[in-house]
mmCIF file of C-alpha atoms in Angstrom:
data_model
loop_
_atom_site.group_PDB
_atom_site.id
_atom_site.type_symbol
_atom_site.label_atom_id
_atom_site.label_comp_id
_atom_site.label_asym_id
_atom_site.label_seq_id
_atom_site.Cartn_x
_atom_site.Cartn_y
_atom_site.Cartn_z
ATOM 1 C CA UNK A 1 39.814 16.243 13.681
ATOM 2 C CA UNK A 2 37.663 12.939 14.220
ATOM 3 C CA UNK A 3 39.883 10.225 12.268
ATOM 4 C CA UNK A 4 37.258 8.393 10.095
ATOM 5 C CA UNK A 5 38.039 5.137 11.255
ATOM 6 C CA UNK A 6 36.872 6.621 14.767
ATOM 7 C CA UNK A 7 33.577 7.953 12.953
ATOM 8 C CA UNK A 8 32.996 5.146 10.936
ATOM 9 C CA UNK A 9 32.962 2.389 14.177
ATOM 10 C CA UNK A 10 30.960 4.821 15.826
ATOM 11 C CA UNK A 11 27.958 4.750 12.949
ATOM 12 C CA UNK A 12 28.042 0.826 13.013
ATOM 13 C CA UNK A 13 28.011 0.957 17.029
ATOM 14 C CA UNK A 14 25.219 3.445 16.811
ATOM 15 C CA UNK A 15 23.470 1.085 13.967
ATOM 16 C CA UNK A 16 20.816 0.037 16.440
ATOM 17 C CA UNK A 17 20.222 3.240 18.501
ATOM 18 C CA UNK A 18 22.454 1.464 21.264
ATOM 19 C CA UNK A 19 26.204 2.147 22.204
ATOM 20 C CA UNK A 20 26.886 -0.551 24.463
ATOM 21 C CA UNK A 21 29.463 -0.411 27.154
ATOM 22 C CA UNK A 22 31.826 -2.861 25.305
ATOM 23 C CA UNK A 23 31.290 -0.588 22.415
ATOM 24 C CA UNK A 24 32.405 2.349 23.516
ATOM 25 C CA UNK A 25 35.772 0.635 25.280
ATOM 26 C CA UNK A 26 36.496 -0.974 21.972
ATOM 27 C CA UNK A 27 36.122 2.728 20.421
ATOM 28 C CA UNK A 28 37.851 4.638 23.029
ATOM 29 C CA UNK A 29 40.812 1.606 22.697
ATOM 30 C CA UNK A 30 40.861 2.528 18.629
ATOM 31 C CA UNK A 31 41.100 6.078 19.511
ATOM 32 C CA UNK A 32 43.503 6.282 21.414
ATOM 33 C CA UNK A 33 45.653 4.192 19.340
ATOM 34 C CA UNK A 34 45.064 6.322 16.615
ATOM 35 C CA UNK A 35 46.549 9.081 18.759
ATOM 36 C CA UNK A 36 43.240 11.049 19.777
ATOM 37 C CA UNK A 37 42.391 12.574 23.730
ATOM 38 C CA UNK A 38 40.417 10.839 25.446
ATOM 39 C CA UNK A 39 38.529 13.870 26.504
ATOM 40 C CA UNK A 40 38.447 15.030 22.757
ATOM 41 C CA UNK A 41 37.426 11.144 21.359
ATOM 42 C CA UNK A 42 34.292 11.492 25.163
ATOM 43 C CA UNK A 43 33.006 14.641 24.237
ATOM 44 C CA UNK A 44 33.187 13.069 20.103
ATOM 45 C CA UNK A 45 30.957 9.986 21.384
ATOM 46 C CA UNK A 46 28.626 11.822 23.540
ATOM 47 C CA UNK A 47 27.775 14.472 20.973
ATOM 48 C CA UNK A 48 27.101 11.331 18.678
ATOM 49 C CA UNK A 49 24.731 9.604 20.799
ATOM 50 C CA UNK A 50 22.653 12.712 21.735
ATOM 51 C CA UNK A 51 22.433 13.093 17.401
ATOM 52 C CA UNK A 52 21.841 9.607 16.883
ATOM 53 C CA UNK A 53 18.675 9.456 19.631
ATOM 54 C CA UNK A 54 16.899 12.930 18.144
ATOM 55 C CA UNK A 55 17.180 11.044 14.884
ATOM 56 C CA UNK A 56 15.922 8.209 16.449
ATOM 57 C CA UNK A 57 12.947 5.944 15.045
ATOM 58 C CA UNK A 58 9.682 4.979 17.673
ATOM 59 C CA UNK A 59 10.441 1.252 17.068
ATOM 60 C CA UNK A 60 13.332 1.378 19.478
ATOM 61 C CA UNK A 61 12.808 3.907 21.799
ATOM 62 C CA UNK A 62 11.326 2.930 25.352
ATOM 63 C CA UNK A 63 10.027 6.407 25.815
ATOM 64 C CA UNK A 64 10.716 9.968 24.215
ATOM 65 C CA UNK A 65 14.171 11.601 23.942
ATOM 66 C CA UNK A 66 12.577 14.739 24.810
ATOM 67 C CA UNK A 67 10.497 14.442 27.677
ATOM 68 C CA UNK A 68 10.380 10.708 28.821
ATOM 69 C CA UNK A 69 6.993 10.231 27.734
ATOM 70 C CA UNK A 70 4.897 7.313 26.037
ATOM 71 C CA UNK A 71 5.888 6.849 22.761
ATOM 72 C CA UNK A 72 2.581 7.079 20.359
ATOM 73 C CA UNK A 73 1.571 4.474 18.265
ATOM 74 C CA UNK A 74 0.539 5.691 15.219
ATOM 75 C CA UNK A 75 2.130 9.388 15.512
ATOM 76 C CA UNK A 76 5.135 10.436 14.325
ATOM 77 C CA UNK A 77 4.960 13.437 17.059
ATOM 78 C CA UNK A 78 5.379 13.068 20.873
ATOM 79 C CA UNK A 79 1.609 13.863 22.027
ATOM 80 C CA UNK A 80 3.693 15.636 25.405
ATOM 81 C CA UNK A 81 6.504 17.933 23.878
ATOM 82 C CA UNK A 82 5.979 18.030 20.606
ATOM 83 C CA UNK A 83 9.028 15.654 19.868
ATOM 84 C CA UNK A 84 9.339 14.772 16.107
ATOM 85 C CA UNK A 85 10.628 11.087 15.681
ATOM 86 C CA UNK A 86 13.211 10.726 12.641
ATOM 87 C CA UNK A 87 13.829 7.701 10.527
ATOM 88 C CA UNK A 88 17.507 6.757 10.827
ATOM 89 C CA UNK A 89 19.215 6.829 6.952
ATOM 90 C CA UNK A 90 20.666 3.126 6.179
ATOM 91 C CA UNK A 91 24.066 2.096 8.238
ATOM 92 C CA UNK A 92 26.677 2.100 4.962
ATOM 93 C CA UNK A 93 29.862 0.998 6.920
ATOM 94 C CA UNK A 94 31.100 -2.599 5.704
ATOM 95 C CA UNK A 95 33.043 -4.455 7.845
ATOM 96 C CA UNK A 96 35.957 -5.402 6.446
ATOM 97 C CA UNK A 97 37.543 -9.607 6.809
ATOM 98 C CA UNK A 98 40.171 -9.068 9.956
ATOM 99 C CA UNK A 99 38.958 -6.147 11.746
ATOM 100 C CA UNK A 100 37.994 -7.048 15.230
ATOM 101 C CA UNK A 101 36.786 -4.093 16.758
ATOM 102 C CA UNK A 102 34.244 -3.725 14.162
ATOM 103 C CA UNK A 103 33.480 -7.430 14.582
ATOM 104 C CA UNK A 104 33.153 -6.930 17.668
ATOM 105 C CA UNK A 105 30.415 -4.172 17.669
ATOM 106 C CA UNK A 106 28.741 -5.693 15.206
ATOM 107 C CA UNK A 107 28.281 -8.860 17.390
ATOM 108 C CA UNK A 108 27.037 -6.411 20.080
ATOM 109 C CA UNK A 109 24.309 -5.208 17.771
ATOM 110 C CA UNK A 110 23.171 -8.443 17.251
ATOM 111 C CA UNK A 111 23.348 -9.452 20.849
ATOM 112 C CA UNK A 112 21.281 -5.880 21.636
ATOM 113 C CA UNK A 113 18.379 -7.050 19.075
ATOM 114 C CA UNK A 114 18.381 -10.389 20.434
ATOM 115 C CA UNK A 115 17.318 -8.987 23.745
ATOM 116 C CA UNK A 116 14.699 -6.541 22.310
ATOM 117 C CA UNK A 117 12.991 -9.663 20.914
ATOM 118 C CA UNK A 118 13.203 -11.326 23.391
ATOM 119 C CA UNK A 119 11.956 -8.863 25.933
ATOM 120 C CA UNK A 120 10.309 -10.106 28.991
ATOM 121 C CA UNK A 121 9.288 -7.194 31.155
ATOM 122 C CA UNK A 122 7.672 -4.048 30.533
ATOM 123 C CA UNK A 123 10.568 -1.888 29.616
ATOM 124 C CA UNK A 124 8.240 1.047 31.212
ATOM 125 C CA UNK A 125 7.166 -0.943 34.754
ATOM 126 C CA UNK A 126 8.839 -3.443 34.972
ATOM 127 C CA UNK A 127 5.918 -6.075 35.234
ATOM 128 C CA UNK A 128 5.925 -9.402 32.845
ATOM 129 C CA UNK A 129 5.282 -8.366 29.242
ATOM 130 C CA UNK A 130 2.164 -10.595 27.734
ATOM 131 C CA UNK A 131 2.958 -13.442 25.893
ATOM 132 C CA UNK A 132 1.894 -11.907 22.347
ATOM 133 C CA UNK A 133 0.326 -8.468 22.911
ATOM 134 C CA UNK A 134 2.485 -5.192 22.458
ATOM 135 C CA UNK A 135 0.593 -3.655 25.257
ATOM 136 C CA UNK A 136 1.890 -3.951 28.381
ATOM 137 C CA UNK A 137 -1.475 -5.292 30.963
ATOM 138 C CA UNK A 138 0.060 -3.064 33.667
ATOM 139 C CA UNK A 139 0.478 0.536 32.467
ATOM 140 C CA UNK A 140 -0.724 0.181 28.542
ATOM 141 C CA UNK A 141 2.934 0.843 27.771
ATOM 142 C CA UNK A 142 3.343 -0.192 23.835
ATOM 143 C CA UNK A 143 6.253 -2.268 22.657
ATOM 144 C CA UNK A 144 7.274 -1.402 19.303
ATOM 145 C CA UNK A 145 8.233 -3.800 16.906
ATOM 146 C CA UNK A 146 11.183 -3.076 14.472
ATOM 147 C CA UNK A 147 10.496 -1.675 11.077
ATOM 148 C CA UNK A 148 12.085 -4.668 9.161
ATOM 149 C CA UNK A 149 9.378 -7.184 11.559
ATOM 150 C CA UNK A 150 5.908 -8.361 9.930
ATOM 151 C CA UNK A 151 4.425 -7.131 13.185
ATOM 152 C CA UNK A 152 5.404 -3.605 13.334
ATOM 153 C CA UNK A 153 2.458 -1.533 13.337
ATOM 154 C CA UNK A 154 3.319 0.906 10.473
ATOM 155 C CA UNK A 155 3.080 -2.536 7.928
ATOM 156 C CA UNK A 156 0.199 -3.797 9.645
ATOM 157 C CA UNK A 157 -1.409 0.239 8.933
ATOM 158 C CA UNK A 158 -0.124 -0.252 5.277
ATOM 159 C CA UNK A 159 -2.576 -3.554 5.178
ATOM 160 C CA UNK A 160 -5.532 -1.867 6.499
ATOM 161 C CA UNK A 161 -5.008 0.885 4.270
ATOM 162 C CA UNK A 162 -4.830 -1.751 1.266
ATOM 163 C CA UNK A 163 -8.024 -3.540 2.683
ATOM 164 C CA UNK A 164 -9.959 -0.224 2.470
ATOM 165 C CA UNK A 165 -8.669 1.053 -0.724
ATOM 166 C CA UNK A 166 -9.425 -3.010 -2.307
ATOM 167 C CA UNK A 167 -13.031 -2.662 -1.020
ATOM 168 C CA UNK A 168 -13.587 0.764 -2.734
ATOM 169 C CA UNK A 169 -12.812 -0.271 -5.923
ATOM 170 C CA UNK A 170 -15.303 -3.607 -5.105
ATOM 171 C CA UNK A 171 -18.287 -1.727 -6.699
ATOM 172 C CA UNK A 172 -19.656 -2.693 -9.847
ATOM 173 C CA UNK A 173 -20.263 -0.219 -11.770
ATOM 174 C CA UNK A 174 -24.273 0.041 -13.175
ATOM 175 C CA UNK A 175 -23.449 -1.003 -16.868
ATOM 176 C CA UNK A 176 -21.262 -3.475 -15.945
ATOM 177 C CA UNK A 177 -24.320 -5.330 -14.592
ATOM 178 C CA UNK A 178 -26.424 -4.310 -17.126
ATOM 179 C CA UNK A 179 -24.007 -5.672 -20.141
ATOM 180 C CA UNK A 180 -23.884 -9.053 -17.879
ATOM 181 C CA UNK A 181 -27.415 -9.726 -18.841
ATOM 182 C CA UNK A 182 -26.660 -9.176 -22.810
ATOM 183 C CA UNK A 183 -28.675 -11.762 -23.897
ATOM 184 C CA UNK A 184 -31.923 -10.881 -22.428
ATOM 185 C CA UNK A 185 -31.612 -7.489 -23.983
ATOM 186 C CA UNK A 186 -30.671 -8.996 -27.226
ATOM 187 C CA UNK A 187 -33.546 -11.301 -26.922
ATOM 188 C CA UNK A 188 -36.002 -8.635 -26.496
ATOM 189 C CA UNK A 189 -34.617 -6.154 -29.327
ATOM 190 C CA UNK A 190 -34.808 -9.660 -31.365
ATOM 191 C CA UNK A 191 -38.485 -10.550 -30.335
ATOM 192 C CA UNK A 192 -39.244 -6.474 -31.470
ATOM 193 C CA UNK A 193 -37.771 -7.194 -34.913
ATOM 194 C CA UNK A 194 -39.194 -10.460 -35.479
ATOM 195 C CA UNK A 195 -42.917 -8.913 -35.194
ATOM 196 C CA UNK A 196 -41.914 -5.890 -37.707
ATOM 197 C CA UNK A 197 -40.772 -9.080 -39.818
ATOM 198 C CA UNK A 198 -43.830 -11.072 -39.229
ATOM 199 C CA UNK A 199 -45.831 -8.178 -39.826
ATOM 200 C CA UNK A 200 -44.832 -7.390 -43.181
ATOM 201 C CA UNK A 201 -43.324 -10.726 -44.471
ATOM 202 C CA UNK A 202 -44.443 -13.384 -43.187
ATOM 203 C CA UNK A 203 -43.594 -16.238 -41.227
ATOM 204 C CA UNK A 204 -41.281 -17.935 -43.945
ATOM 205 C CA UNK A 205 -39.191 -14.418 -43.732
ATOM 206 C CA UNK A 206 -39.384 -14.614 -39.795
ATOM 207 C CA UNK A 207 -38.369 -18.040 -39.587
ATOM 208 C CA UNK A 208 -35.321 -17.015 -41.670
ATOM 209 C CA UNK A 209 -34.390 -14.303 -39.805
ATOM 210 C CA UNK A 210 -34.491 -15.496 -36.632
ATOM 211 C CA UNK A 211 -31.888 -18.194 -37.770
ATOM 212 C CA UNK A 212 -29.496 -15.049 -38.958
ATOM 213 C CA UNK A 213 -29.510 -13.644 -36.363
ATOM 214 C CA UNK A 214 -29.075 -15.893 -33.927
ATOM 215 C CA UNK A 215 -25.606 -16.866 -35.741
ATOM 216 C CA UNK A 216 -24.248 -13.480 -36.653
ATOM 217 C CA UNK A 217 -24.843 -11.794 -32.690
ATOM 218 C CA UNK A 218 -24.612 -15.063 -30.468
ATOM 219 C CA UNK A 219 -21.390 -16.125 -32.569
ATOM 220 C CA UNK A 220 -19.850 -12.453 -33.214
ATOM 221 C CA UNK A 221 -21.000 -10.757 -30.770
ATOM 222 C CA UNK A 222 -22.175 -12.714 -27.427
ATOM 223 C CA UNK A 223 -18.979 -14.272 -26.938
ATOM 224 C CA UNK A 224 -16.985 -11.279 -26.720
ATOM 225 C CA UNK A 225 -19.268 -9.528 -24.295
ATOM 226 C CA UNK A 226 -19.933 -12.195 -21.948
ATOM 227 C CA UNK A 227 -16.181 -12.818 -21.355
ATOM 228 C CA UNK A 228 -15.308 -8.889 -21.074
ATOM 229 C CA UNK A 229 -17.995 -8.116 -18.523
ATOM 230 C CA UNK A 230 -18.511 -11.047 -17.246
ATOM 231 C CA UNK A 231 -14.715 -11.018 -16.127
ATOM 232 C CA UNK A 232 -14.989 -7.690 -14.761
ATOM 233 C CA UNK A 233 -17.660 -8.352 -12.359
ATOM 234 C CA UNK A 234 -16.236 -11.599 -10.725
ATOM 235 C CA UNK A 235 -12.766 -9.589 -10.288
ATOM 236 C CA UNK A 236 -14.686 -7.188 -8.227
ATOM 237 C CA UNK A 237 -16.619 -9.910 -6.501
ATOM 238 C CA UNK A 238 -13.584 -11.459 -5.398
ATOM 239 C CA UNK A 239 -12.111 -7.808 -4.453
ATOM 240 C CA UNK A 240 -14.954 -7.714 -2.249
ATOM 241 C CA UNK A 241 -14.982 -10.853 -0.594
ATOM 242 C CA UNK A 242 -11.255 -10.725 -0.497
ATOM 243 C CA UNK A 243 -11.207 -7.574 1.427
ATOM 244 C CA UNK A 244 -14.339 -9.070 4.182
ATOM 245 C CA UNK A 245 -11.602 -12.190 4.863
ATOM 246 C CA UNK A 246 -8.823 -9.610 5.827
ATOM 247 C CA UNK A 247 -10.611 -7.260 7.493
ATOM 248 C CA UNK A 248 -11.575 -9.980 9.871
ATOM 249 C CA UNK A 249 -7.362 -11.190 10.143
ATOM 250 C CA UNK A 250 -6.890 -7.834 10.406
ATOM 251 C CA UNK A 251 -9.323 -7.213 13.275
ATOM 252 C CA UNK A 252 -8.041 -10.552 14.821
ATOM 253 C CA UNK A 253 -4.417 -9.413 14.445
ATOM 254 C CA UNK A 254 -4.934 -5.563 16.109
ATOM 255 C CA UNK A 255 -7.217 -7.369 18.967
ATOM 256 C CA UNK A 256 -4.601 -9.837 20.033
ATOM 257 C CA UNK A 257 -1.572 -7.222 19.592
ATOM 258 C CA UNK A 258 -3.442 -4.305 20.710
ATOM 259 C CA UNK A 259 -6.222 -5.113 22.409
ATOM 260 C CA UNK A 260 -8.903 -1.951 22.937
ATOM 261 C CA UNK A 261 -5.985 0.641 21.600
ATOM 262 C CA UNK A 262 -7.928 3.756 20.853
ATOM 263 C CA UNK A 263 -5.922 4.399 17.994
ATOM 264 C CA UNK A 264 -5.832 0.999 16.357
ATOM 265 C CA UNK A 265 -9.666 0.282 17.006
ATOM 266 C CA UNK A 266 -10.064 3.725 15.192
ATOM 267 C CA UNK A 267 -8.974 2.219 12.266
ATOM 268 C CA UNK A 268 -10.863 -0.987 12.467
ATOM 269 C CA UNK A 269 -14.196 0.894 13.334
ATOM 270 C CA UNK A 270 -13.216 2.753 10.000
ATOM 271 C CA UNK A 271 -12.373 -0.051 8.389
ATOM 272 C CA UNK A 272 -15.358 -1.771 9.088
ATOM 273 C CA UNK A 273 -17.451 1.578 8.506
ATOM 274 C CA UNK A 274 -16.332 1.218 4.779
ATOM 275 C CA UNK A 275 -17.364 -2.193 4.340
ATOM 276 C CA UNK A 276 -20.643 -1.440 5.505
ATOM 277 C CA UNK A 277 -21.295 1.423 2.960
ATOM 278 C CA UNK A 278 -19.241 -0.804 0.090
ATOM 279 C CA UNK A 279 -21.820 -3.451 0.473
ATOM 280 C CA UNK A 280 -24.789 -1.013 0.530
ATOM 281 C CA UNK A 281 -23.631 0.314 -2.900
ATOM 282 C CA UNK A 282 -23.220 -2.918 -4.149
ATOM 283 C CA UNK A 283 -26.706 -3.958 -2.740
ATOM 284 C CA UNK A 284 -28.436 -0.782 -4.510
ATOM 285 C CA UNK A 285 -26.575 -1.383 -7.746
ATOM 286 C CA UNK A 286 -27.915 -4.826 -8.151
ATOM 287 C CA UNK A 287 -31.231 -3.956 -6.750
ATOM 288 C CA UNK A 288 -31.296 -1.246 -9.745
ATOM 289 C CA UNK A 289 -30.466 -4.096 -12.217
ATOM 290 C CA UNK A 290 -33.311 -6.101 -10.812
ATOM 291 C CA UNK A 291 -35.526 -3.353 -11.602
ATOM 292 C CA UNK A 292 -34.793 -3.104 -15.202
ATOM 293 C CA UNK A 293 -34.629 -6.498 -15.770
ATOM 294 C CA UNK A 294 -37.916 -6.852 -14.524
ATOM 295 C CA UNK A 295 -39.574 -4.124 -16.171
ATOM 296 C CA UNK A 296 -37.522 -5.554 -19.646
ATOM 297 C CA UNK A 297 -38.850 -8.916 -18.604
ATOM 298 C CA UNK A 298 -42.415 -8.107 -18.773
ATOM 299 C CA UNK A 299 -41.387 -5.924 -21.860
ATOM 300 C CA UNK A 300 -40.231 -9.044 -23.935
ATOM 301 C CA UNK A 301 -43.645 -10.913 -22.652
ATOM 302 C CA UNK A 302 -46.146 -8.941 -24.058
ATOM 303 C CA UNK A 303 -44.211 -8.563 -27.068
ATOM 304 C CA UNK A 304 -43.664 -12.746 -27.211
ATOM 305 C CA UNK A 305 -47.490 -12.662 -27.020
ATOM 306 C CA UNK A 306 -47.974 -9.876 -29.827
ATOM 307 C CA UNK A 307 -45.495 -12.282 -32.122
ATOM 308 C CA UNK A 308 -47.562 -15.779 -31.545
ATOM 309 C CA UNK A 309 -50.922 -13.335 -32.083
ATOM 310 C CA UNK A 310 -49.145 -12.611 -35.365
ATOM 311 C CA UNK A 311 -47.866 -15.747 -36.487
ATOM 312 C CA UNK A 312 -51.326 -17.425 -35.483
ATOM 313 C CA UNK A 313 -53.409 -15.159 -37.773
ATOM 314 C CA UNK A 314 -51.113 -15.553 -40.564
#
């Protein structure tokens, strides 16, 4: 039986997918103080290792557990053997004021993810790692960067994801357009009741309405519909123009880390391809609007004209 002191060092050595030589010695010296064999406490920390790699994330392993090849970049499969990469559950283990072997594992983590930041050769080649890009010049290897770091590529996916889902809902919609332009339909259904009034009362009746009207829908009404629509299509204005800024950071960002990765210019092409058709939509919507307003335009001018015909024979 594995004393859980033994088991519990082990986890927090094991924390970052490393067991360090200095690691092990410090839990092979607690072992065997707590009265364990050594061949019992090697075949305890080999077994552990070998489970801790096949659970093993891609952001720290230099090439697959199960065949040695490239690790993908956006896959969560090994595109050789078939290799599933885990996500490691949360390290619990607490180390406790006074206990120096686990203080001094703990210091090896740190010291472990010190050096995988601060790599400086291709962990695959060996040749000098580029100054900024997580593909290696030399044989494309990709470096992957921790899930806790801004760089790692399943965040910077998450933000391309956001960018396209932003710039679908960037259309406006046909009546939101339409109820922008309020007052030139208002104007228009006004002009078509002020002939009916001049018609059969009169311009002293006219005159009187117009002035009524004017108050009660411009007063009651116009203010609330300007604001309400009005507000809705600039949010999806700036939705739209929001999403064209990152999409170029974005395509900065994957050119400089990943340079012509097929995978990661995928996404940009697609990306891209849905900014394209976003802006088409919102090109046809407005052109639609144009269209009516015209035709309404020409509408309200003949029926300005019939009114001052009116008017002047009265």
């Amino acid at each position: 039986m594995v004393p859980q002191r033994i088991s519990d060092l082990t986890t927090l050595a094991l924390k970052d997918g490393v067991m360090t030589f200095r690691e092990r010695q410090v839990i092979e010296e607690e072992g065997i103080r707590l009265g364990m064999e050594a061949s019992e406490l090697k075949n305890y920390l080999d077994e552990a290792i070998r489970s801790r790699i096949s659970q093993e994330s891609k952001d720290t392993l230099q090439a697959c557990p199960g065949c040695g090849g490239q690790i993908p970049l956006l896959s969560k499969q090994c595109q050789y053997c078939g290799h599933t990469f885990g996500k490691v559950a949360a390290n619990i283990y607490k180390v406790r004021e006074g206990d120096e072997a686990a203080q001094i594992i703990e210091q090896e983590n740190a010291d472990t993810e010190a050096n995988r930041k601060n790599i400086s050769n291709c962990p695959n080649c060996g040749a000098p790692y580029p100054l900024i890009s997580n593909i290696c010049g030399h044989c494309h290897h990709v470096l992957h960067e921790p899930n806790y770091d801004p760089l790692n590529v399943d965040r910077l996916i998450k933000r391309i994801r956001k960018c396209i889902s932003s710039a679908n809902k960037s259309v406006p919609t046909l009546g939101e357009l339409l109820k922008k332009n309020w007052f030139l339909y208002l104007t228009i259904l006004n002009l078509m009741l002020y002939a009916v009034v001049a018609h059969y009362f009169g311009i002293a009746w006219t005159l009187l309405a117009m002035i009524v009207l004017f108050i009660v829908q411009v007063w009651f009404l116009g203010d609330k519909i300007l604001k309400s629509t009005s507000n809705q299509v600039e949010n999806r204005d700036r939705q739209f123009y929001l999403a064209q800024t990152r999409f170029q950071m974005l395509s900065s960002e994957v050119s400089v880390l990943y340079g012509n990765h097929p995978e990661m210019s995928g996404l940009i092409s697609h990306l891209s391809t849905v900014l394209e058709a976003v802006s088409g939509k919102r090109n046809s919507t407005r052109k639609r609007v144009l269209i009516i307003n015209t035709v309404l335009v020409v509408i309200s001018v003949g029926l300005l004209i019939g009114l001052l015909m009116l008017l002047s024979n009265h």
